[in-house]
Tab-separated table of C-alpha atoms in Angstrom:
chain	number	residue	atom	x	y	z
A	8	MET	CA	4.917	40.967	-12.351
A	9	GLY	CA	1.461	42.436	-12.256
A	10	PHE	CA	-1.588	40.205	-12.019
A	11	GLY	CA	-4.100	40.092	-14.848
A	12	ASP	CA	-2.095	41.586	-17.690
A	13	SER	CA	-4.532	43.479	-19.995
A	14	TRP	CA	-7.436	42.838	-17.597
A	15	THR	CA	-6.205	44.984	-14.721
A	16	GLY	CA	-3.277	46.984	-16.001
A	17	SER	CA	-3.059	49.807	-18.459
A	18	GLY	CA	-4.437	47.784	-21.308
A	19	ARG	CA	-7.902	46.737	-22.218
A	20	ALA	CA	-10.553	47.875	-19.771
A	21	ALA	CA	-12.563	45.393	-17.793
A	22	ALA	CA	-15.721	46.717	-19.387
A	23	ASP	CA	-14.406	45.467	-22.767
A	24	VAL	CA	-14.036	41.870	-21.452
A	25	PRO	CA	-17.076	39.745	-22.107
A	26	ALA	CA	-18.929	38.627	-18.944
A	27	TYR	CA	-18.504	34.984	-17.989
A	28	PRO	CA	-19.729	32.773	-15.146
A	29	GLY	CA	-16.856	33.157	-12.646
A	30	GLN	CA	-15.967	32.712	-9.046
A	31	VAL	CA	-17.213	35.956	-7.322
A	32	GLY	CA	-16.866	35.043	-3.590
A	33	THR	CA	-13.840	34.739	-1.320
A	34	ARG	CA	-13.092	31.904	1.084
A	35	CYS	CA	-14.152	28.941	-0.893
A	36	TYR	CA	-12.036	25.945	0.278
A	37	THR	CA	-11.674	22.394	-0.989
A	38	ASN	CA	-12.302	19.597	1.613
A	39	ASN	CA	-9.464	17.690	3.115
A	40	PHE	CA	-11.212	15.196	5.357
A	41	ALA	CA	-14.024	12.678	5.366
A	42	ASN	CA	-15.788	12.166	8.637
A	43	SER	CA	-17.867	8.971	9.197
A	44	LYS	CA	-20.698	11.014	10.591
A	45	LYS	CA	-23.228	11.378	7.816
A	46	GLN	CA	-25.075	14.709	8.467
A	47	ALA	CA	-23.673	18.193	8.644
A	48	ASN	CA	-24.861	21.760	9.249
A	49	ALA	CA	-22.564	24.608	8.420
A	50	ASN	CA	-22.512	28.385	7.984
A	51	SER	CA	-19.673	30.180	6.168
A	52	LEU	CA	-18.757	33.825	5.637
A	53	HIS	CA	-17.788	35.163	2.153
A	54	ILE	CA	-17.131	38.556	0.642
A	55	ALA	CA	-18.731	39.447	-2.658
A	56	ARG	CA	-16.300	40.560	-5.346
A	57	GLU	CA	-19.074	41.392	-7.784
A	58	MET	CA	-22.357	43.167	-7.306
A	59	MET	CA	-25.174	40.579	-7.349
A	60	VAL	CA	-28.827	41.438	-7.885
A	61	THR	CA	-29.777	37.742	-8.229
A	62	MET	CA	-28.518	34.742	-6.335
A	63	PRO	CA	-25.045	33.461	-7.110
A	64	GLN	CA	-24.913	29.810	-8.228
A	65	ILE	CA	-23.530	27.568	-5.534
A	66	SER	CA	-21.749	24.161	-5.769
A	67	TYR	CA	-20.812	21.901	-2.915
A	68	ALA	CA	-18.299	18.973	-3.228
A	69	ASN	CA	-18.779	15.346	-2.359
A	70	TRP	CA	-14.981	14.768	-2.454
A	71	TYR	CA	-11.803	15.668	-0.619
A	72	VAL	CA	-8.037	15.638	-0.920
A	73	SER	CA	-6.655	13.249	1.746
A	74	THR	CA	-3.906	14.455	4.031
A	75	SER	CA	-2.713	10.825	4.195
A	76	ASP	CA	-1.970	10.175	0.508
A	77	TYR	CA	-2.732	13.608	-1.058
A	78	MET	CA	-4.995	11.962	-3.621
A	79	GLU	CA	-8.490	13.042	-4.384
A	80	HIS	CA	-11.247	10.793	-3.045
A	81	GLY	CA	-14.966	10.598	-2.909
A	82	SER	CA	-16.872	10.363	0.367
A	83	GLY	CA	-17.671	6.758	-0.276
A	84	GLY	CA	-21.357	7.281	-1.102
A	85	THR	CA	-23.922	9.811	-2.337
A	86	VAL	CA	-25.079	13.055	-0.646
A	87	ARG	CA	-27.678	15.724	-0.988
A	88	PHE	CA	-27.224	19.450	-0.050
A	89	TRP	CA	-29.774	22.023	1.096
A	90	ALA	CA	-28.526	25.575	1.041
A	91	LYS	CA	-29.515	29.178	2.060
A	92	ILE	CA	-28.038	32.633	1.632
A	93	GLN	CA	-28.194	35.617	3.943
A	94	TYR	CA	-27.664	39.297	3.098
A	95	PRO	CA	-27.429	41.516	5.014
A	96	ILE	CA	-26.077	39.466	7.819
A	97	GLY	CA	-28.816	39.063	10.365
A	98	SER	CA	-31.637	39.356	7.779
A	99	PRO	CA	-33.934	36.397	6.868
A	100	TRP	CA	-32.291	33.505	5.054
A	101	GLN	CA	-33.273	32.901	1.360
A	102	VAL	CA	-33.490	29.343	0.075
A	103	VAL	CA	-31.095	28.338	-2.664
A	104	ARG	CA	-32.779	26.075	-5.205
A	105	TRP	CA	-31.758	23.543	-7.811
A	106	ASN	CA	-34.240	23.121	-10.695
A	107	GLY	CA	-36.680	25.158	-8.717
A	108	LEU	CA	-36.572	22.821	-5.739
A	109	ASP	CA	-35.209	23.111	-2.230
A	110	GLY	CA	-32.192	20.769	-2.148
A	111	SER	CA	-29.750	19.612	-4.707
A	112	PRO	CA	-30.069	16.476	-6.840
A	113	VAL	CA	-28.364	13.445	-5.429
A	114	VAL	CA	-24.654	14.006	-5.831
A	115	ALA	CA	-22.635	11.002	-6.864
A	116	ASP	CA	-19.598	9.760	-4.916
A	117	GLY	CA	-16.599	11.891	-5.959
A	118	ALA	CA	-18.671	14.542	-7.743
A	119	SER	CA	-19.633	18.096	-7.062
A	120	SER	CA	-23.231	19.284	-7.013
A	121	PRO	CA	-24.493	20.949	-10.193
A	122	LEU	CA	-24.607	24.781	-9.885
A	123	SER	CA	-27.733	25.958	-8.163
A	124	ASP	CA	-30.330	27.978	-10.128
A	125	ALA	CA	-29.358	31.272	-11.731
A	126	GLY	CA	-31.502	34.400	-12.041
A	127	VAL	CA	-33.375	34.027	-8.734
A	128	PRO	CA	-33.946	37.580	-7.369
A	129	LEU	CA	-32.265	38.453	-4.088
A	130	ALA	CA	-34.408	40.188	-1.475
A	131	THR	CA	-31.619	42.701	-1.136
A	132	PRO	CA	-28.830	42.957	-3.888
A	133	ILE	CA	-25.392	42.269	-2.561
A	134	PRO	CA	-22.877	45.045	-3.288
A	135	ASP	CA	-19.364	44.374	-4.431
A	136	GLY	CA	-17.282	44.112	-1.257
A	137	ALA	CA	-20.152	43.183	1.033
A	138	PRO	CA	-19.989	40.195	3.425
A	139	PHE	CA	-22.697	37.533	3.182
A	140	LEU	CA	-23.383	34.134	4.721
A	141	LEU	CA	-24.144	30.758	3.223
A	142	HIS	CA	-25.685	27.833	5.020
A	143	VAL	CA	-25.587	24.171	4.024
A	144	TYR	CA	-27.209	21.038	5.347
A	145	ALA	CA	-25.734	17.859	3.997
A	146	ASP	CA	-27.212	14.403	4.319
A	147	ALA	CA	-24.671	11.763	3.178
A	148	GLU	CA	-24.843	8.072	2.541
A	149	VAL	CA	-21.496	7.267	4.147
A	150	ALA	CA	-19.533	10.300	5.335
A	151	SER	CA	-19.450	14.048	5.574
A	152	VAL	CA	-16.674	15.819	3.648
A	153	ILE	CA	-15.212	18.807	5.508
A	154	SER	CA	-12.243	21.093	5.638
A	155	TYR	CA	-10.402	20.222	8.823
A	156	SER	CA	-6.918	21.196	9.984
A	157	SER	CA	-4.832	21.040	13.131
A	158	ALA	CA	-2.500	23.410	11.242
A	159	VAL	CA	-4.468	26.666	11.378
A	160	ASP	CA	-7.943	27.859	12.422
A	161	ARG	CA	-9.450	29.693	9.483
A	162	ARG	CA	-12.876	30.332	11.134
A	163	THR	CA	-14.465	33.646	11.688
A	164	VAL	CA	-17.190	34.113	14.326
A	165	TYR	CA	-19.717	33.433	11.577
A	166	ASP	CA	-18.180	30.104	10.482
A	167	ARG	CA	-20.005	27.339	12.242
A	168	ALA	CA	-20.103	23.567	11.649
A	169	ALA	CA	-21.743	20.580	13.428
A	170	ILE	CA	-21.887	16.989	12.302
A	171	ALA	CA	-23.740	13.947	13.589
A	172	THR	CA	-24.217	10.268	12.699
A	173	SER	CA	-28.027	10.800	12.515
A	174	GLY	CA	-30.827	12.996	13.898
A	175	LEU	CA	-29.349	16.297	12.928
A	176	ALA	CA	-32.030	18.699	11.707
A	177	ASP	CA	-31.365	21.445	9.156
A	178	SER	CA	-30.862	24.611	11.185
A	179	THR	CA	-29.032	27.853	10.497
A	180	THR	CA	-28.531	28.260	14.283
A	181	ILE	CA	-25.369	26.280	15.098
A	182	ASP	CA	-24.185	26.707	18.689
A	183	THR	CA	-21.805	23.797	19.024
A	184	PHE	CA	-18.751	22.648	17.131
A	185	VAL	CA	-17.682	19.119	16.333
A	186	SER	CA	-14.221	20.592	16.233
A	187	ASP	CA	-12.923	24.155	16.611
A	188	LEU	CA	-11.087	23.650	13.376
A	189	THR	CA	-13.933	22.423	11.114
A	190	ILE	CA	-15.320	24.503	8.314
A	191	ILE	CA	-17.584	23.615	5.378
A	192	THR	CA	-17.768	26.036	2.420
A	193	PRO	CA	-18.986	25.730	-1.200
A	194	CYS	CA	-16.409	24.744	-3.691
A	195	ALA	CA	-17.616	27.526	-5.961
A	196	ILE	CA	-19.781	30.691	-5.857
A	197	VAL	CA	-20.476	31.718	-9.420
A	198	TYR	CA	-22.000	34.828	-11.023
A	199	PRO	CA	-21.493	36.658	-14.319
A	200	THR	CA	-18.367	38.846	-14.091
A	201	ARG	CA	-15.741	40.575	-16.119
A	202	LYS	CA	-13.182	40.496	-13.395
A	203	PRO	CA	-10.279	38.058	-13.100
A	204	THR	CA	-11.171	35.032	-10.903
A	205	CYS	CA	-8.696	32.765	-9.338
A	206	LEU	CA	-8.106	29.036	-8.570
A	207	VAL	CA	-5.247	28.825	-6.126
A	208	ILE	CA	-3.348	25.540	-5.870
A	209	GLY	CA	-0.450	24.918	-3.538
A	210	ASP	CA	0.789	23.789	-0.132
A	211	SER	CA	0.655	25.057	3.439
A	212	ARG	CA	2.030	28.457	2.438
A	213	GLY	CA	-1.055	29.046	0.287
A	214	PHE	CA	-3.231	27.285	2.873
A	215	GLY	CA	-2.146	29.897	5.359
A	216	TYR	CA	-0.207	27.895	8.015
A	217	GLY	CA	1.163	30.342	10.679
A	218	ASP	CA	-1.169	33.168	9.508
A	219	LEU	CA	-3.946	34.914	11.436
A	220	ILE	CA	-7.086	35.904	9.548
A	221	ASP	CA	-7.150	39.460	8.399
A	222	GLY	CA	-10.150	41.829	8.381
A	223	ALA	CA	-11.688	40.004	5.368
A	224	ALA	CA	-10.605	36.564	6.686
A	225	ASP	CA	-8.156	36.020	3.771
A	226	MET	CA	-5.125	33.910	4.629
A	227	GLY	CA	-1.830	32.792	3.105
A	228	GLU	CA	0.689	33.906	0.581
A	229	MET	CA	-1.882	34.548	-2.196
A	230	ALA	CA	-5.399	34.988	-0.845
A	231	ARG	CA	-4.398	38.102	1.143
A	232	SER	CA	-3.448	39.797	-2.104
A	233	ILE	CA	-6.277	38.369	-4.253
A	234	GLY	CA	-9.192	38.541	-1.843
A	235	PRO	CA	-9.447	42.415	-1.530
A	236	ARG	CA	-10.401	42.644	-5.204
A	237	PHE	CA	-11.197	39.271	-6.745
A	238	GLY	CA	-13.054	36.070	-5.954
A	239	TYR	CA	-11.015	32.951	-5.421
A	240	ILE	CA	-11.104	29.233	-4.676
A	241	ASN	CA	-8.329	28.161	-2.354
A	242	ALA	CA	-7.405	24.581	-3.189
A	243	CYS	CA	-4.148	24.529	-1.191
A	244	LEU	CA	-3.324	21.765	1.294
A	245	TYR	CA	-0.558	21.628	3.832
A	246	SER	CA	2.384	19.263	3.041
A	247	ASP	CA	1.187	18.902	-0.597
A	248	ARG	CA	3.561	18.863	-3.510
A	249	VAL	CA	3.216	19.780	-7.157
A	250	GLN	CA	4.308	16.122	-7.944
A	251	ARG	CA	1.258	14.954	-6.061
A	252	PHE	CA	-1.069	17.427	-7.743
A	253	VAL	CA	0.120	16.125	-11.149
A	254	ALA	CA	-0.707	12.564	-9.978
A	255	SER	CA	-4.240	13.399	-8.779
A	256	HIS	CA	-5.914	16.652	-9.759
A	257	SER	CA	-9.015	16.174	-11.880
A	258	ARG	CA	-11.621	17.403	-9.293
A	259	ARG	CA	-9.601	20.473	-8.311
A	260	ALA	CA	-8.699	21.181	-11.959
A	261	ALA	CA	-12.386	21.046	-12.864
A	262	LEU	CA	-12.980	24.084	-10.636
A	263	ALA	CA	-10.952	26.113	-13.153
A	264	ALA	CA	-14.121	26.209	-15.262
A	265	TYR	CA	-15.196	29.067	-12.963
A	266	CYS	CA	-11.793	30.846	-12.945
A	267	SER	CA	-9.869	32.898	-15.454
A	268	HIS	CA	-6.506	32.544	-13.659
A	269	ILE	CA	-4.611	29.713	-11.955
A	270	ILE	CA	-1.974	30.583	-9.403
A	271	GLY	CA	0.479	27.925	-8.175
A	272	ASN	CA	2.366	27.989	-4.883
A	273	TYR	CA	4.038	24.565	-4.942
A	274	GLY	CA	7.656	23.890	-4.673
A	275	ILE	CA	9.113	23.921	-1.179
A	276	ASN	CA	7.905	20.454	-0.163
A	277	ASP	CA	9.134	18.989	-3.372
A	278	VAL	CA	12.678	20.212	-2.906
A	279	GLN	CA	12.651	19.974	0.889
A	280	ALA	CA	12.188	16.192	0.526
A	281	GLY	CA	15.692	16.073	-0.957
A	282	THR	CA	14.626	13.688	-3.653
A	283	ARG	CA	13.418	16.137	-6.266
A	284	THR	CA	15.586	18.423	-8.371
A	285	ALA	CA	14.585	21.908	-9.643
A	286	ASP	CA	14.494	20.410	-13.132
A	287	GLN	CA	11.900	17.744	-12.051
A	288	VAL	CA	9.777	20.396	-10.315
A	289	GLU	CA	9.878	22.528	-13.423
A	290	ALA	CA	8.741	19.590	-15.511
A	291	ASP	CA	5.767	19.246	-13.090
A	292	ILE	CA	5.029	22.927	-13.458
A	293	GLN	CA	5.023	22.553	-17.233
A	294	ALA	CA	2.559	19.601	-16.771
A	295	VAL	CA	0.265	21.857	-14.637
A	296	VAL	CA	0.324	24.628	-17.271
A	297	ALA	CA	-0.650	22.068	-19.929
A	298	MET	CA	-3.718	21.112	-17.846
A	299	PHE	CA	-5.101	24.627	-18.327
A	300	PRO	CA	-4.558	25.502	-22.028
A	301	ASP	CA	-7.147	28.305	-22.004
A	302	LYS	CA	-6.171	29.870	-18.695
A	303	LYS	CA	-3.499	32.265	-17.522
A	304	VAL	CA	-1.250	30.311	-15.118
A	305	PHE	CA	0.979	32.229	-12.667
A	306	TRP	CA	3.393	30.873	-10.143
A	307	ASN	CA	4.924	32.113	-6.874
A	308	THR	CA	8.693	31.951	-6.305
A	309	VAL	CA	9.513	29.742	-3.381
A	310	THR	CA	10.094	31.569	-0.069
A	311	PRO	CA	12.950	30.543	2.253
A	312	SER	CA	13.361	27.628	4.630
A	313	GLY	CA	15.929	27.694	7.411
A	314	ASP	CA	16.931	27.516	11.081
A	315	SER	CA	17.741	30.216	13.670
A	316	THR	CA	19.312	30.370	17.106
A	317	ASP	CA	17.425	33.543	18.110
A	318	GLY	CA	13.972	33.191	16.748
A	319	PHE	CA	14.713	34.730	13.340
A	320	VAL	CA	15.176	38.278	14.708
A	321	THR	CA	18.636	38.626	13.183
A	322	LEU	CA	20.237	37.608	9.893
A	323	SER	CA	23.537	36.472	11.339
A	324	ASN	CA	21.982	33.685	13.340
A	325	GLN	CA	19.953	32.198	10.444
A	326	THR	CA	21.062	29.157	8.468
A	327	PRO	CA	19.285	28.130	5.317
A	328	LYS	CA	18.188	24.510	4.972
A	329	ALA	CA	20.977	22.749	3.165
A	330	VAL	CA	18.636	20.031	1.790
A	331	SER	CA	16.567	22.560	-0.167
A	332	GLN	CA	18.545	25.743	-0.645
A	333	ALA	CA	20.414	24.924	-3.876
A	334	ALA	CA	17.334	23.503	-5.568
A	335	ARG	CA	15.181	26.380	-4.355
A	336	ILE	CA	17.585	28.905	-5.795
A	337	ALA	CA	17.726	27.130	-9.085
A	338	LEU	CA	13.974	26.845	-9.270
A	339	ASN	CA	13.431	30.466	-8.403
A	340	ASP	CA	16.000	31.652	-10.946
A	341	ASP	CA	14.243	29.595	-13.616
A	342	LEU	CA	10.782	30.797	-12.533
A	343	ARG	CA	11.946	34.373	-12.849
A	344	ARG	CA	13.136	33.624	-16.424
A	345	ASN	CA	10.036	31.465	-17.153
A	346	LEU	CA	12.449	28.922	-18.580
A	347	ARG	CA	13.504	25.303	-17.996
A	348	PRO	CA	17.194	25.432	-18.939
A	349	SER	CA	17.749	21.701	-19.111
A	350	ASN	CA	16.004	21.490	-22.424
A	351	GLY	CA	15.539	25.151	-23.261
A	352	THR	CA	11.791	25.076	-23.140
A	353	PRO	CA	9.612	27.828	-21.625
A	354	LEU	CA	7.699	27.017	-18.465
A	355	GLY	CA	4.683	28.459	-20.183
A	356	LEU	CA	3.608	30.744	-17.332
A	357	ALA	CA	1.709	33.939	-17.893
A	358	GLY	CA	3.788	35.469	-15.203
A	359	VAL	CA	5.456	34.986	-11.852
A	360	PHE	CA	4.876	36.691	-8.554
A	361	ASP	CA	8.265	37.028	-6.896
A	362	THR	CA	7.106	36.577	-3.352
A	363	ALA	CA	10.524	35.314	-2.264
A	364	SER	CA	12.121	38.651	-3.017
A	365	VAL	CA	9.702	40.337	-0.603
A	366	VAL	CA	10.407	38.159	2.439
A	367	GLU	CA	14.064	37.071	1.711
A	368	SER	CA	16.793	39.332	3.206
A	369	SER	CA	18.488	39.598	-0.214
A	370	LEU	CA	18.160	37.779	-3.537
A	371	ASN	CA	18.723	34.001	-2.999
A	372	SER	CA	20.165	34.510	0.514
A	373	GLY	CA	17.940	31.766	1.968
A	374	LYS	CA	17.423	33.953	5.070
A	375	PHE	CA	14.177	35.539	6.116
A	376	ALA	CA	14.111	39.358	6.216
A	377	ILE	CA	13.458	41.116	9.428
A	378	GLY	CA	10.224	42.986	9.883
A	379	ASN	CA	10.201	46.790	10.007
A	380	GLY	CA	9.910	46.839	13.735
A	381	GLY	CA	12.717	44.324	14.194
A	382	GLN	CA	10.254	41.395	14.563
A	383	ALA	CA	10.487	37.909	13.090
A	384	ILE	CA	8.426	37.214	10.041
A	385	THR	CA	8.441	33.453	10.570
A	386	GLY	CA	7.881	31.368	13.641
A	387	ASP	CA	9.230	28.032	12.450
A	388	GLY	CA	11.678	28.770	9.583
A	389	LEU	CA	9.315	27.210	7.031
A	390	HIS	CA	6.107	29.253	7.112
A	391	LEU	CA	5.605	32.951	7.432
A	392	ASN	CA	3.765	34.383	10.331
A	393	TYR	CA	1.091	37.098	9.979
A	394	VAL	CA	3.725	39.758	9.619
A	395	GLY	CA	5.426	37.955	6.756
A	396	TYR	CA	2.214	37.158	4.940
A	397	ALA	CA	1.119	40.786	5.288
A	398	MET	CA	4.436	41.946	3.731
A	399	ILE	CA	3.542	40.031	0.572
């Protein structure tokens, strides 16, 4: 199904849609780790998906989603953020201000900073499609919150981060890394827009495990398709489940205030655990839809999971995971119909992206397709590699 309905298809033109304060940058991630070091310097690369003649409004988060319990947590104390923006890359940095001042107000434990000031002229307007950099210096009471992962390196050459217990000065020149896998981005980059804007929720497949960054540094099953045209917030986390999102979601859900569309990529970890039925997952999807009554909520069908004796380069040597295959098929069939058959109720989705049909050898086979050059499109039988992500 196409994305955006009347916004991007043959229906109502975008010019007829009222402008609203929406997410207009790519590569905004939610934090997944709290480091006991209290100060942080970071630069991050983003692509503008709206022409901006004044500064976008920026928000940074003082919370994270733990990879231990998959619940949302605060850092344990307050924090302040100081930010700058650079366009073109290599030009002088401009200070981002809150209430006319350099530096955000004190941000409470578990909160996000208020949006920075609107209407501040940019030295050079940022065209739609242009790369720009953001810099942040954070001074926290207890801990720095960061995006960290041993699963995949999402950094470009412009993404830099350094953290310290004390004595770290605010500097846009960051030569060392506390970790090769650390990145700190805003949780939102907001500007008036008429375009669709996206909050992406999901697991490692949306996070981009197994992927390599493309030319615009978009990764995963959804961002590669969204990023070339629209701004997005990627709130996906590896090993997460929709069941866990339902249990703890308020801070991520609040980011939907800056997005017109929600796209869900949960499902495989729920059924792979062997303790959740398709019907239970569908009840959770209905609960997610209910969280966003004024948004269009889309969902991805669940791509395969299996084993292979030859590295997934043939179909005959692949075996679907028995623990998840039946539930995955049932879930995908119901997603395609937008229906929960156990009680006859609609799932309530605005539409479904049938990603499974793109990377599965045939409908519901449970086997990964073979790439056009005969190459494998997965490396581990659970996540796509860059070939498989690019196919979507």
